[in-house]
Amino acid sequence: ETGVTQTPRHLVMGMTNKKSLKCEQHLGHNAMYWYKQSAKKPLELMFVYSLEERVENNSVPSRFSPECPNSSHLFLHLHTLQPEDSALYLCASSPSASYLTGELFFGEGSRLTVL
Amino acid sequence: AQKITQTQPGMFVQEKEAVTLDCTYDTSDPSYGLFWYKQPSSGEMIFLIYQGSYDQQNATEGRYSLNFQKARKSANLVISASQLGDSAMYFCAMREGLTGANSKLTFGKGITLSVRP
């Protein structure tokens, strides 16, 4: 079992729907991340949370709204998305957001399709 | 300018042979870390190996080794004795800066590796 769990694994939604992606980490880490992976593009960092406080927001449109209620859980709330938002959304965690040598631990991703 | 460049479109290797996946990077920061991740079809990104900018020796981790050439700014991944399960996407990534700041992990576009039986 992976230390970072994402649900749902697959999601299809219309442009007017509201849905949420959930991420849970069982590693005792203090930092959590959302990445977007589109076809033929590098992973794009969306948000970083450190000790439940958002420390990075990479110019992400407001139709994506993150929430971190505690250090183990991270949500990405979605509303009025566009077809170009279809992608694999990866959640990751690390012991600290400022740990140069530490790797990120990723979940298996949530594959989002916007119709 | 791209910080991480992976230009190989797709790589094929015969089972049990070695393969090198290329990665070049761009940074003006003297302190940085280089990472390689594997992404199988399941989607999960799996950490493989890490190389610090001040490390004197090339990193090794089982069948994985990193050919770190600092002057050329390259950090190629070498996989020895390829296995069918090595077929996946491979991503090179870099984190810049010292601790104390929120240092980002920047990824390349990835390379597809296919291992032939």
XYZ file of C-alpha atoms in Angstrom:
232
model
C 0.000 0.000 0.000
C 1.349 3.395 -1.004
C 1.943 5.950 1.749
C 0.013 8.566 -0.228
C -3.531 7.696 -1.261
C -5.593 9.633 -3.789
C -9.298 9.352 -4.497
C -10.983 9.104 -6.860
C -8.559 7.486 -9.280
C -10.715 8.536 -12.223
C -13.183 11.387 -12.514
C -15.287 12.598 -15.427
C -17.106 15.877 -14.980
C -18.923 18.491 -16.968
C -17.845 22.099 -17.065
C -20.587 23.165 -14.671
C -19.989 20.475 -12.058
C -18.330 20.857 -8.677
C -16.151 18.003 -7.503
C -13.214 17.433 -5.184
C -10.039 15.391 -5.280
C -8.783 13.959 -2.016
C -5.275 13.076 -0.901
C -4.229 11.397 2.318
C -0.704 10.666 3.481
C 0.197 8.158 6.184
C 3.873 9.085 6.425
C 3.803 11.744 9.121
C 5.023 14.384 6.684
C 4.537 18.117 7.161
C 4.369 19.238 3.535
C 1.885 18.330 0.832
C 1.720 19.252 -2.840
C -0.585 19.232 -5.838
C 0.951 18.707 -9.278
C -0.749 18.701 -12.677
C 0.524 16.325 -15.347
C -0.684 17.001 -18.882
C 0.309 14.976 -21.935
C 3.751 15.820 -23.316
C 4.359 18.537 -20.702
C 6.492 18.574 -17.569
C 4.781 18.200 -14.239
C 3.466 21.561 -13.117
C 3.524 22.464 -9.454
C 0.168 23.929 -8.434
C 0.139 24.319 -4.659
C 2.383 23.647 -1.684
C 1.206 23.350 1.897
C 3.575 23.335 4.829
C 2.144 22.601 8.262
C -1.354 23.225 6.879
C -0.423 26.667 5.613
C -0.362 27.373 1.888
C 3.160 28.498 1.045
C 3.015 28.392 -2.733
C 0.377 29.101 -5.331
C 1.773 28.909 -8.848
C -0.626 31.249 -10.627
C -3.291 28.591 -10.685
C -6.758 29.685 -11.889
C -9.296 30.244 -9.155
C -11.446 27.402 -10.462
C -8.973 25.205 -8.563
C -9.283 25.673 -4.818
C -7.020 23.727 -2.426
C -7.791 22.911 1.167
C -5.541 21.411 3.818
C -7.536 20.753 7.013
C -4.626 18.957 8.697
C -1.150 17.760 7.808
C -2.440 14.364 6.635
C -5.166 15.503 4.262
C -5.209 17.665 1.180
C -8.135 18.444 -1.100
C -8.434 20.060 -4.489
C -11.897 21.512 -5.057
C -12.887 21.860 -8.687
C -15.601 24.058 -10.178
C -16.456 25.353 -13.644
C -13.469 23.618 -15.169
C -12.448 23.771 -18.825
C -11.640 20.860 -21.146
C -7.954 21.873 -21.071
C -7.957 21.108 -17.350
C -8.179 17.420 -18.207
C -4.998 15.867 -16.821
C -3.538 13.584 -14.190
C -3.471 15.362 -10.831
C -0.756 14.070 -8.562
C -0.555 14.598 -4.844
C 2.772 14.342 -3.044
C 4.163 14.751 0.431
C 7.581 15.317 1.977
C 8.932 15.624 5.518
C 9.383 19.351 5.020
C 8.795 21.861 2.237
C 12.304 23.203 2.636
C 14.242 19.966 2.617
C 16.743 20.135 -0.218
C 17.779 16.513 -0.266
C 14.422 14.938 0.414
C 12.413 13.298 -2.274
C 8.696 13.668 -2.729
C 6.408 10.725 -2.126
C 3.634 10.601 -4.700
C 0.208 9.092 -4.869
C -1.052 7.259 -7.953
C -2.895 10.305 -9.202
C -6.454 11.224 -10.083
C -7.181 11.122 -13.801
C -9.583 13.977 -14.538
C -11.549 14.343 -17.749
C -13.590 17.494 -18.304
C -16.282 17.223 -20.966
C 14.728 28.637 -20.466
C 13.956 25.122 -19.404
C 15.561 24.119 -16.163
C 15.443 20.407 -16.934
C 15.861 19.064 -20.453
C 15.100 15.511 -21.491
C 15.271 15.303 -25.283
C 15.208 11.564 -25.983
C 11.739 10.858 -27.433
C 11.636 7.210 -26.473
C 14.176 4.574 -25.674
C 14.261 0.855 -26.317
C 16.561 -1.618 -24.631
C 16.928 -5.348 -24.721
C 16.254 -7.167 -21.477
C 19.425 -7.617 -19.357
C 21.280 -4.843 -21.177
C 22.177 -1.433 -19.759
C 20.561 1.811 -20.851
C 21.357 5.491 -20.279
C 18.645 8.115 -20.017
C 19.848 11.663 -20.594
C 19.156 14.730 -18.505
C 20.669 18.200 -18.623
C 19.845 20.983 -16.230
C 20.255 24.710 -15.925
C 20.810 26.587 -12.694
C 22.974 29.370 -11.344
C 22.497 28.234 -7.764
C 25.547 26.416 -6.347
C 23.329 24.297 -4.109
C 20.905 21.982 -5.801
C 19.715 18.414 -5.821
C 18.939 16.166 -8.760
C 16.356 13.396 -8.681
C 15.141 10.657 -10.974
C 11.621 9.287 -10.769
C 9.954 6.371 -12.525
C 6.289 6.489 -13.513
C 4.770 3.159 -14.568
C 1.379 2.969 -16.244
C -0.306 2.943 -12.817
C 0.542 6.652 -12.512
C 2.483 6.705 -9.260
C 5.807 8.545 -9.366
C 8.462 6.377 -7.732
C 11.677 7.923 -6.439
C 14.789 6.192 -7.784
C 17.935 8.112 -6.962
C 19.279 11.437 -5.680
C 22.477 13.391 -6.389
C 23.510 16.491 -4.454
C 25.490 19.231 -6.147
C 28.275 18.928 -3.599
C 28.450 15.152 -3.659
C 31.895 14.035 -4.752
C 30.838 10.629 -5.967
C 28.163 9.555 -8.390
C 25.079 8.243 -6.642
C 24.218 4.576 -6.921
C 21.117 2.705 -5.803
C 20.977 -0.957 -6.741
C 20.741 -1.198 -10.540
C 20.477 2.580 -10.838
C 23.431 4.912 -11.034
C 23.665 8.565 -11.840
C 26.393 9.792 -14.180
C 26.846 13.276 -12.730
C 28.944 15.631 -14.840
C 28.762 18.960 -13.070
C 30.696 21.032 -15.602
C 28.429 19.816 -18.392
C 25.347 20.154 -16.171
C 24.238 16.665 -16.973
C 22.801 13.988 -14.712
C 22.186 10.897 -16.794
C 20.501 7.849 -15.290
C 22.084 4.495 -16.025
C 19.981 1.376 -15.542
C 21.991 -1.822 -15.596
C 20.629 -5.289 -16.359
C 17.273 -4.001 -17.608
C 14.149 -5.873 -16.600
C 10.733 -5.961 -18.227
C 9.359 -4.118 -15.203
C 11.619 -1.172 -15.994
C 9.311 -0.199 -18.868
C 7.913 3.176 -17.772
C 8.278 6.931 -18.063
C 11.369 8.344 -16.389
C 11.550 11.892 -15.110
C 14.562 13.948 -14.151
C 13.959 16.678 -11.581
C 15.897 19.379 -9.783
C 15.482 21.240 -6.541
C 17.412 24.481 -6.129
C 18.392 26.463 -3.092
C 19.340 25.830 0.482
C 17.044 24.744 3.252
C 15.088 27.505 4.871
C 13.287 28.403 1.680
C 10.450 26.604 -0.003
C 12.501 25.017 -2.715
C 10.541 23.672 -5.663
C 11.083 20.385 -7.431
C 11.117 21.131 -11.172
C 10.548 18.230 -13.566
C 11.577 17.503 -17.124
C 9.144 16.229 -19.758
C 10.169 12.640 -19.227
C 11.481 9.790 -21.342
C 9.617 6.609 -22.238
C 11.654 3.449 -21.802
C 10.524 0.168 -23.294
C 12.332 -3.037 -22.397
C 12.161 -5.768 -25.031
C 12.188 -9.443 -24.001
